[in-house]
């Protein structure tokens, strides 16, 4: 699976959009980009995933660059409950297990 | 909303003892996983299970670990002879299908403390 690079930590003001970047420059054609988050010590929670088109759901938007070498997770109106570690994961279609990196620790400030 | 449930939430055991962690995956899911997270470290993949057999395992999943789906609803992780370094949070997960067609649902975890 392609390696991902994320900032170690980020801050965001409550009510503002949180934009979390991820680099995956070695991504190959059949690899998807997944985003999960982990609030405190709870089980990881799925947010969104995509292949090449931008995706949106009730939690977030995923913007993938045209060359697919990077992506951005957007939480449109961050709340204090969005404080968590956010993981960007690239996973090939044939591999069932996701590999978690260190992620980005997002702190939403009041 | 359906969820993955895990028991016990916390178990304390003596080194060398056997431990069984239990999980009830979401009912229509077919792929099952165990992950662990040592305090302050990454979430690490242990094993995946499909069609009553292991489909993938990591280097961590050595001979002291085993998994079983004994009755069609429970999915268990057994650690035969626990070591101090097995102290971690163990997460069970399930998904309805393999590949990239579905999200992975995680349970809230079982914290294992080995003394």
PDB file of C-alpha atoms in Angstrom:
ATOM      1  CA  UNK A   1       0.000   0.000   0.000  1.00  0.00           C
ATOM      2  CA  UNK A   2       1.187   3.521  -0.732  1.00  0.00           C
ATOM      3  CA  UNK A   3       2.668   5.509   2.141  1.00  0.00           C
ATOM      4  CA  UNK A   4       0.821   8.586   3.390  1.00  0.00           C
ATOM      5  CA  UNK A   5       2.199  11.723   5.003  1.00  0.00           C
ATOM      6  CA  UNK A   6       0.094  13.883   7.318  1.00  0.00           C
ATOM      7  CA  UNK A   7       0.930  16.780   9.620  1.00  0.00           C
ATOM      8  CA  UNK A   8       1.374  15.650  13.199  1.00  0.00           C
ATOM      9  CA  UNK A   9      -1.109  18.139  14.588  1.00  0.00           C
ATOM     10  CA  UNK A  10      -3.448  20.975  13.643  1.00  0.00           C
ATOM     11  CA  UNK A  11      -5.669  23.444  15.408  1.00  0.00           C
ATOM     12  CA  UNK A  12      -9.003  24.741  14.207  1.00  0.00           C
ATOM     13  CA  UNK A  13     -11.468  27.237  15.657  1.00  0.00           C
ATOM     14  CA  UNK A  14     -14.905  25.945  16.508  1.00  0.00           C
ATOM     15  CA  UNK A  15     -17.388  26.677  13.720  1.00  0.00           C
ATOM     16  CA  UNK A  16     -14.695  27.073  11.084  1.00  0.00           C
ATOM     17  CA  UNK A  17     -13.810  24.579   8.388  1.00  0.00           C
ATOM     18  CA  UNK A  18     -11.042  22.130   9.228  1.00  0.00           C
ATOM     19  CA  UNK A  19      -8.914  21.201   6.214  1.00  0.00           C
ATOM     20  CA  UNK A  20      -6.717  18.178   6.838  1.00  0.00           C
ATOM     21  CA  UNK A  21      -4.131  17.442   4.142  1.00  0.00           C
ATOM     22  CA  UNK A  22      -2.631  14.115   3.172  1.00  0.00           C
ATOM     23  CA  UNK A  23       0.138  13.333   0.703  1.00  0.00           C
ATOM     24  CA  UNK A  24       0.166   9.967  -1.048  1.00  0.00           C
ATOM     25  CA  UNK A  25       2.509  10.584  -3.947  1.00  0.00           C
ATOM     26  CA  UNK A  26       3.134   6.881  -4.633  1.00  0.00           C
ATOM     27  CA  UNK A  27      -0.538   5.962  -4.895  1.00  0.00           C
ATOM     28  CA  UNK A  28      -1.323   3.531  -7.688  1.00  0.00           C
ATOM     29  CA  UNK A  29      -4.349   3.346  -9.937  1.00  0.00           C
ATOM     30  CA  UNK A  30      -6.386   0.842  -7.940  1.00  0.00           C
ATOM     31  CA  UNK A  31      -5.753   2.322  -4.519  1.00  0.00           C
ATOM     32  CA  UNK A  32      -8.475   4.130  -2.637  1.00  0.00           C
ATOM     33  CA  UNK A  33      -8.037   6.933  -0.119  1.00  0.00           C
ATOM     34  CA  UNK A  34      -9.774   6.330   3.210  1.00  0.00           C
ATOM     35  CA  UNK A  35     -10.230   8.662   6.161  1.00  0.00           C
ATOM     36  CA  UNK A  36     -10.923   7.448   9.675  1.00  0.00           C
ATOM     37  CA  UNK A  37     -10.779   9.209  13.004  1.00  0.00           C
ATOM     38  CA  UNK A  38     -10.217   8.120  16.584  1.00  0.00           C
ATOM     39  CA  UNK A  39     -11.721  10.136  19.384  1.00  0.00           C
ATOM     40  CA  UNK A  40      -9.678   9.666  22.556  1.00  0.00           C
ATOM     41  CA  UNK A  41      -9.229   5.897  23.001  1.00  0.00           C
ATOM     42  CA  UNK A  42     -12.422   4.851  21.252  1.00  0.00           C
ATOM     43  CA  UNK A  43     -12.506   2.551  18.229  1.00  0.00           C
ATOM     44  CA  UNK A  44     -11.624   4.217  14.929  1.00  0.00           C
ATOM     45  CA  UNK A  45     -14.605   5.651  13.080  1.00  0.00           C
ATOM     46  CA  UNK A  46     -15.012   5.670   9.311  1.00  0.00           C
ATOM     47  CA  UNK A  47     -15.446   9.116   7.763  1.00  0.00           C
ATOM     48  CA  UNK A  48     -15.242   8.863   3.990  1.00  0.00           C
ATOM     49  CA  UNK A  49     -13.359   7.250   1.116  1.00  0.00           C
ATOM     50  CA  UNK A  50     -12.790   7.830  -2.588  1.00  0.00           C
ATOM     51  CA  UNK A  51     -10.883   6.742  -5.660  1.00  0.00           C
ATOM     52  CA  UNK A  52     -10.521   9.811  -7.862  1.00  0.00           C
ATOM     53  CA  UNK A  53     -13.703  11.857  -7.698  1.00  0.00           C
ATOM     54  CA  UNK A  54     -14.432  14.227  -4.875  1.00  0.00           C
ATOM     55  CA  UNK A  55     -16.829  12.775  -2.337  1.00  0.00           C
ATOM     56  CA  UNK A  56     -19.186  14.269   0.220  1.00  0.00           C
ATOM     57  CA  UNK A  57     -21.281  12.769   2.960  1.00  0.00           C
ATOM     58  CA  UNK A  58     -22.971  14.003   6.094  1.00  0.00           C
ATOM     59  CA  UNK A  59     -19.696  14.106   7.996  1.00  0.00           C
ATOM     60  CA  UNK A  60     -17.162  15.541   5.585  1.00  0.00           C
ATOM     61  CA  UNK A  61     -15.922  16.193   2.070  1.00  0.00           C
ATOM     62  CA  UNK A  62     -12.945  14.538   0.424  1.00  0.00           C
ATOM     63  CA  UNK A  63     -11.067  16.436  -2.247  1.00  0.00           C
ATOM     64  CA  UNK A  64      -8.596  14.373  -4.283  1.00  0.00           C
ATOM     65  CA  UNK A  65      -6.209  16.150  -6.630  1.00  0.00           C
ATOM     66  CA  UNK A  66      -6.358  15.276 -10.301  1.00  0.00           C
ATOM     67  CA  UNK A  67      -3.014  13.462 -10.158  1.00  0.00           C
ATOM     68  CA  UNK A  68      -4.264  11.677  -7.009  1.00  0.00           C
ATOM     69  CA  UNK A  69      -1.002  12.387  -5.200  1.00  0.00           C
ATOM     70  CA  UNK A  70      -2.711  14.249  -2.386  1.00  0.00           C
ATOM     71  CA  UNK A  71      -6.088  14.763  -0.806  1.00  0.00           C
ATOM     72  CA  UNK A  72      -7.807  16.989   1.729  1.00  0.00           C
ATOM     73  CA  UNK A  73     -10.455  16.070   4.228  1.00  0.00           C
ATOM     74  CA  UNK A  74     -12.776  18.960   4.967  1.00  0.00           C
ATOM     75  CA  UNK A  75     -14.940  19.175   8.055  1.00  0.00           C
ATOM     76  CA  UNK A  76     -17.132  22.126   7.068  1.00  0.00           C
ATOM     77  CA  UNK A  77     -18.079  23.396  10.539  1.00  0.00           C
ATOM     78  CA  UNK A  78     -15.806  21.891  13.156  1.00  0.00           C
ATOM     79  CA  UNK A  79     -17.172  21.358  16.658  1.00  0.00           C
ATOM     80  CA  UNK A  80     -15.399  20.483  19.881  1.00  0.00           C
ATOM     81  CA  UNK A  81     -16.544  16.882  19.384  1.00  0.00           C
ATOM     82  CA  UNK A  82     -14.438  16.718  16.207  1.00  0.00           C
ATOM     83  CA  UNK A  83     -11.268  16.836  18.314  1.00  0.00           C
ATOM     84  CA  UNK A  84      -9.609  13.547  17.398  1.00  0.00           C
ATOM     85  CA  UNK A  85      -6.753  11.871  15.547  1.00  0.00           C
ATOM     86  CA  UNK A  86      -7.539  11.730  11.826  1.00  0.00           C
ATOM     87  CA  UNK A  87      -6.013   8.970   9.719  1.00  0.00           C
ATOM     88  CA  UNK A  88      -5.525   9.082   5.973  1.00  0.00           C
ATOM     89  CA  UNK A  89      -5.088   5.541   4.636  1.00  0.00           C
ATOM     90  CA  UNK A  90      -4.383   4.328   1.137  1.00  0.00           C
ATOM     91  CA  UNK A  91      -5.559   0.799   0.493  1.00  0.00           C
ATOM     92  CA  UNK A  92      -5.266  -1.368  -2.558  1.00  0.00           C
ATOM     93  CA  UNK A  93      -8.361  -3.103  -3.821  1.00  0.00           C
ATOM     94  CA  UNK A  94      -7.022  -6.567  -3.193  1.00  0.00           C
ATOM     95  CA  UNK A  95      -6.002  -6.013   0.406  1.00  0.00           C
ATOM     96  CA  UNK A  96      -8.712  -6.224   3.003  1.00  0.00           C
ATOM     97  CA  UNK A  97      -6.848  -4.875   6.021  1.00  0.00           C
ATOM     98  CA  UNK A  98      -6.317  -1.163   6.556  1.00  0.00           C
ATOM     99  CA  UNK A  99      -2.953  -0.004   7.868  1.00  0.00           C
ATOM    100  CA  UNK A 100      -3.093   2.953  10.256  1.00  0.00           C
ATOM    101  CA  UNK A 101      -0.273   5.484  10.460  1.00  0.00           C
ATOM    102  CA  UNK A 102       0.252   8.157  13.067  1.00  0.00           C
ATOM    103  CA  UNK A 103      -2.457  10.476  11.732  1.00  0.00           C
ATOM    104  CA  UNK A 104      -3.098  14.156  12.431  1.00  0.00           C
ATOM    105  CA  UNK A 105      -4.192  15.207  15.887  1.00  0.00           C
ATOM    106  CA  UNK A 106      -6.863  17.857  15.318  1.00  0.00           C
ATOM    107  CA  UNK A 107      -7.641  20.105  18.255  1.00  0.00           C
ATOM    108  CA  UNK A 108     -10.789  22.174  17.833  1.00  0.00           C
ATOM    109  CA  UNK A 109     -10.529  25.295  19.971  1.00  0.00           C
ATOM    110  CA  UNK A 110     -13.555  27.057  21.500  1.00  0.00           C
TER     111      UNK A 110
ATOM    112  CA  UNK B   1     -27.700   1.952  14.218  1.00  0.00           C
ATOM    113  CA  UNK B   2     -26.039  -1.480  14.195  1.00  0.00           C
ATOM    114  CA  UNK B   3     -22.746  -1.699  16.039  1.00  0.00           C
ATOM    115  CA  UNK B   4     -19.880  -4.026  16.830  1.00  0.00           C
ATOM    116  CA  UNK B   5     -19.893  -4.989  20.492  1.00  0.00           C
ATOM    117  CA  UNK B   6     -16.922  -6.214  22.476  1.00  0.00           C
ATOM    118  CA  UNK B   7     -16.560  -7.870  25.856  1.00  0.00           C
ATOM    119  CA  UNK B   8     -15.047  -7.456  28.328  1.00  0.00           C
ATOM    120  CA  UNK B   9     -14.414  -3.740  28.258  1.00  0.00           C
ATOM    121  CA  UNK B  10     -11.442  -4.226  30.562  1.00  0.00           C
ATOM    122  CA  UNK B  11      -9.616  -7.366  31.650  1.00  0.00           C
ATOM    123  CA  UNK B  12      -6.723  -7.660  34.062  1.00  0.00           C
ATOM    124  CA  UNK B  13      -4.726 -10.884  33.957  1.00  0.00           C
ATOM    125  CA  UNK B  14      -1.497 -12.368  35.227  1.00  0.00           C
ATOM    126  CA  UNK B  15       1.375 -13.013  32.843  1.00  0.00           C
ATOM    127  CA  UNK B  16       1.166 -16.505  31.398  1.00  0.00           C
ATOM    128  CA  UNK B  17      -2.597 -16.755  31.663  1.00  0.00           C
ATOM    129  CA  UNK B  18      -4.913 -17.360  28.713  1.00  0.00           C
ATOM    130  CA  UNK B  19      -7.276 -14.606  27.698  1.00  0.00           C
ATOM    131  CA  UNK B  20     -10.282 -14.682  25.375  1.00  0.00           C
ATOM    132  CA  UNK B  21     -11.660 -11.440  24.007  1.00  0.00           C
ATOM    133  CA  UNK B  22     -15.106 -11.578  22.483  1.00  0.00           C
ATOM    134  CA  UNK B  23     -16.740  -9.632  19.706  1.00  0.00           C
ATOM    135  CA  UNK B  24     -20.174  -9.647  18.143  1.00  0.00           C
ATOM    136  CA  UNK B  25     -19.840  -8.212  14.636  1.00  0.00           C
ATOM    137  CA  UNK B  26     -22.699  -6.558  12.789  1.00  0.00           C
ATOM    138  CA  UNK B  27     -25.081  -9.314  11.740  1.00  0.00           C
ATOM    139  CA  UNK B  28     -24.862  -9.189   7.939  1.00  0.00           C
ATOM    140  CA  UNK B  29     -21.116  -8.584   7.835  1.00  0.00           C
ATOM    141  CA  UNK B  30     -18.850 -11.216   6.357  1.00  0.00           C
ATOM    142  CA  UNK B  31     -15.310  -9.933   7.060  1.00  0.00           C
ATOM    143  CA  UNK B  32     -13.928  -9.693  10.562  1.00  0.00           C
ATOM    144  CA  UNK B  33     -10.773  -8.158  11.970  1.00  0.00           C
ATOM    145  CA  UNK B  34      -8.754  -7.715  15.121  1.00  0.00           C
ATOM    146  CA  UNK B  35      -6.526  -4.710  15.689  1.00  0.00           C
ATOM    147  CA  UNK B  36      -4.630  -3.627  18.760  1.00  0.00           C
ATOM    148  CA  UNK B  37      -3.314  -0.338  20.083  1.00  0.00           C
ATOM    149  CA  UNK B  38      -0.626  -0.181  22.716  1.00  0.00           C
ATOM    150  CA  UNK B  39      -1.021   2.963  24.816  1.00  0.00           C
ATOM    151  CA  UNK B  40       0.266   5.974  22.931  1.00  0.00           C
ATOM    152  CA  UNK B  41       1.060   4.012  19.782  1.00  0.00           C
ATOM    153  CA  UNK B  42      -0.535   3.319  16.407  1.00  0.00           C
ATOM    154  CA  UNK B  43      -3.521   1.106  15.712  1.00  0.00           C
ATOM    155  CA  UNK B  44      -1.941  -2.148  14.477  1.00  0.00           C
ATOM    156  CA  UNK B  45      -3.570  -4.804  12.326  1.00  0.00           C
ATOM    157  CA  UNK B  46      -3.503  -8.329  13.733  1.00  0.00           C
ATOM    158  CA  UNK B  47      -5.698 -10.576  11.625  1.00  0.00           C
ATOM    159  CA  UNK B  48      -8.591 -10.722   9.188  1.00  0.00           C
ATOM    160  CA  UNK B  49     -11.087 -13.566   8.926  1.00  0.00           C
ATOM    161  CA  UNK B  50     -13.484 -14.568   6.183  1.00  0.00           C
ATOM    162  CA  UNK B  51     -15.452 -17.683   5.401  1.00  0.00           C
ATOM    163  CA  UNK B  52     -14.292 -19.347   8.615  1.00  0.00           C
ATOM    164  CA  UNK B  53     -10.624 -18.977   7.957  1.00  0.00           C
ATOM    165  CA  UNK B  54      -7.842 -16.453   8.373  1.00  0.00           C
ATOM    166  CA  UNK B  55      -7.440 -14.435   5.182  1.00  0.00           C
ATOM    167  CA  UNK B  56      -4.557 -12.234   6.276  1.00  0.00           C
ATOM    168  CA  UNK B  57      -2.400 -11.809   9.358  1.00  0.00           C
ATOM    169  CA  UNK B  58       0.416  -9.563  10.481  1.00  0.00           C
ATOM    170  CA  UNK B  59       3.779 -10.451  11.996  1.00  0.00           C
ATOM    171  CA  UNK B  60       2.338  -9.647  15.416  1.00  0.00           C
ATOM    172  CA  UNK B  61      -0.181 -12.485  15.084  1.00  0.00           C
ATOM    173  CA  UNK B  62       2.135 -15.300  16.096  1.00  0.00           C
ATOM    174  CA  UNK B  63       1.404 -18.763  17.465  1.00  0.00           C
ATOM    175  CA  UNK B  64       0.176 -17.470  20.803  1.00  0.00           C
ATOM    176  CA  UNK B  65      -2.796 -15.838  19.081  1.00  0.00           C
ATOM    177  CA  UNK B  66      -5.805 -17.565  17.564  1.00  0.00           C
ATOM    178  CA  UNK B  67      -9.209 -16.513  16.290  1.00  0.00           C
ATOM    179  CA  UNK B  68     -12.456 -18.378  16.047  1.00  0.00           C
ATOM    180  CA  UNK B  69     -16.050 -17.849  15.063  1.00  0.00           C
ATOM    181  CA  UNK B  70     -17.561 -20.584  17.206  1.00  0.00           C
ATOM    182  CA  UNK B  71     -21.277 -20.049  16.741  1.00  0.00           C
ATOM    183  CA  UNK B  72     -21.979 -17.816  13.771  1.00  0.00           C
ATOM    184  CA  UNK B  73     -22.332 -14.663  15.844  1.00  0.00           C
ATOM    185  CA  UNK B  74     -19.303 -14.355  18.128  1.00  0.00           C
ATOM    186  CA  UNK B  75     -15.787 -13.713  16.887  1.00  0.00           C
ATOM    187  CA  UNK B  76     -13.096 -14.374  19.469  1.00  0.00           C
ATOM    188  CA  UNK B  77      -9.420 -13.593  19.895  1.00  0.00           C
ATOM    189  CA  UNK B  78      -7.510 -15.929  22.180  1.00  0.00           C
ATOM    190  CA  UNK B  79      -4.099 -15.150  23.596  1.00  0.00           C
ATOM    191  CA  UNK B  80      -2.682 -18.416  24.880  1.00  0.00           C
ATOM    192  CA  UNK B  81      -0.015 -17.266  27.327  1.00  0.00           C
ATOM    193  CA  UNK B  82      -0.096 -13.550  27.890  1.00  0.00           C
ATOM    194  CA  UNK B  83       3.043 -11.452  28.136  1.00  0.00           C
ATOM    195  CA  UNK B  84       3.480  -7.996  29.629  1.00  0.00           C
ATOM    196  CA  UNK B  85       3.794  -6.532  26.130  1.00  0.00           C
ATOM    197  CA  UNK B  86       0.328  -7.829  25.223  1.00  0.00           C
ATOM    198  CA  UNK B  87      -1.142  -5.046  27.358  1.00  0.00           C
ATOM    199  CA  UNK B  88      -3.112  -2.974  24.884  1.00  0.00           C
ATOM    200  CA  UNK B  89      -6.547  -1.996  23.674  1.00  0.00           C
ATOM    201  CA  UNK B  90      -7.879  -4.656  21.314  1.00  0.00           C
ATOM    202  CA  UNK B  91     -10.382  -3.571  18.683  1.00  0.00           C
ATOM    203  CA  UNK B  92     -12.658  -5.846  16.730  1.00  0.00           C
ATOM    204  CA  UNK B  93     -13.988  -4.658  13.378  1.00  0.00           C
ATOM    205  CA  UNK B  94     -16.262  -5.949  10.663  1.00  0.00           C
ATOM    206  CA  UNK B  95     -17.335  -5.018   7.182  1.00  0.00           C
ATOM    207  CA  UNK B  96     -20.060  -6.287   4.931  1.00  0.00           C
ATOM    208  CA  UNK B  97     -17.767  -6.998   1.992  1.00  0.00           C
ATOM    209  CA  UNK B  98     -14.111  -7.127   1.140  1.00  0.00           C
ATOM    210  CA  UNK B  99     -11.973  -4.883  -0.999  1.00  0.00           C
ATOM    211  CA  UNK B 100     -12.890  -1.234  -1.039  1.00  0.00           C
ATOM    212  CA  UNK B 101     -16.630  -1.506  -1.219  1.00  0.00           C
ATOM    213  CA  UNK B 102     -17.522  -0.914   2.379  1.00  0.00           C
ATOM    214  CA  UNK B 103     -16.493   0.848   5.523  1.00  0.00           C
ATOM    215  CA  UNK B 104     -14.902  -0.909   8.443  1.00  0.00           C
ATOM    216  CA  UNK B 105     -16.963  -0.699  11.628  1.00  0.00           C
ATOM    217  CA  UNK B 106     -14.995  -0.843  14.867  1.00  0.00           C
ATOM    218  CA  UNK B 107     -16.084  -1.795  18.339  1.00  0.00           C
ATOM    219  CA  UNK B 108     -15.239   0.270  21.387  1.00  0.00           C
ATOM    220  CA  UNK B 109     -12.394  -2.039  22.317  1.00  0.00           C
ATOM    221  CA  UNK B 110     -11.308  -4.337  25.115  1.00  0.00           C
ATOM    222  CA  UNK B 111      -8.533  -3.060  27.313  1.00  0.00           C
ATOM    223  CA  UNK B 112      -6.169  -5.845  28.360  1.00  0.00           C
ATOM    224  CA  UNK B 113      -3.785  -5.275  31.241  1.00  0.00           C
ATOM    225  CA  UNK B 114      -1.171  -7.979  31.868  1.00  0.00           C
ATOM    226  CA  UNK B 115       0.531  -7.867  35.255  1.00  0.00           C
TER     227      UNK B 115
END
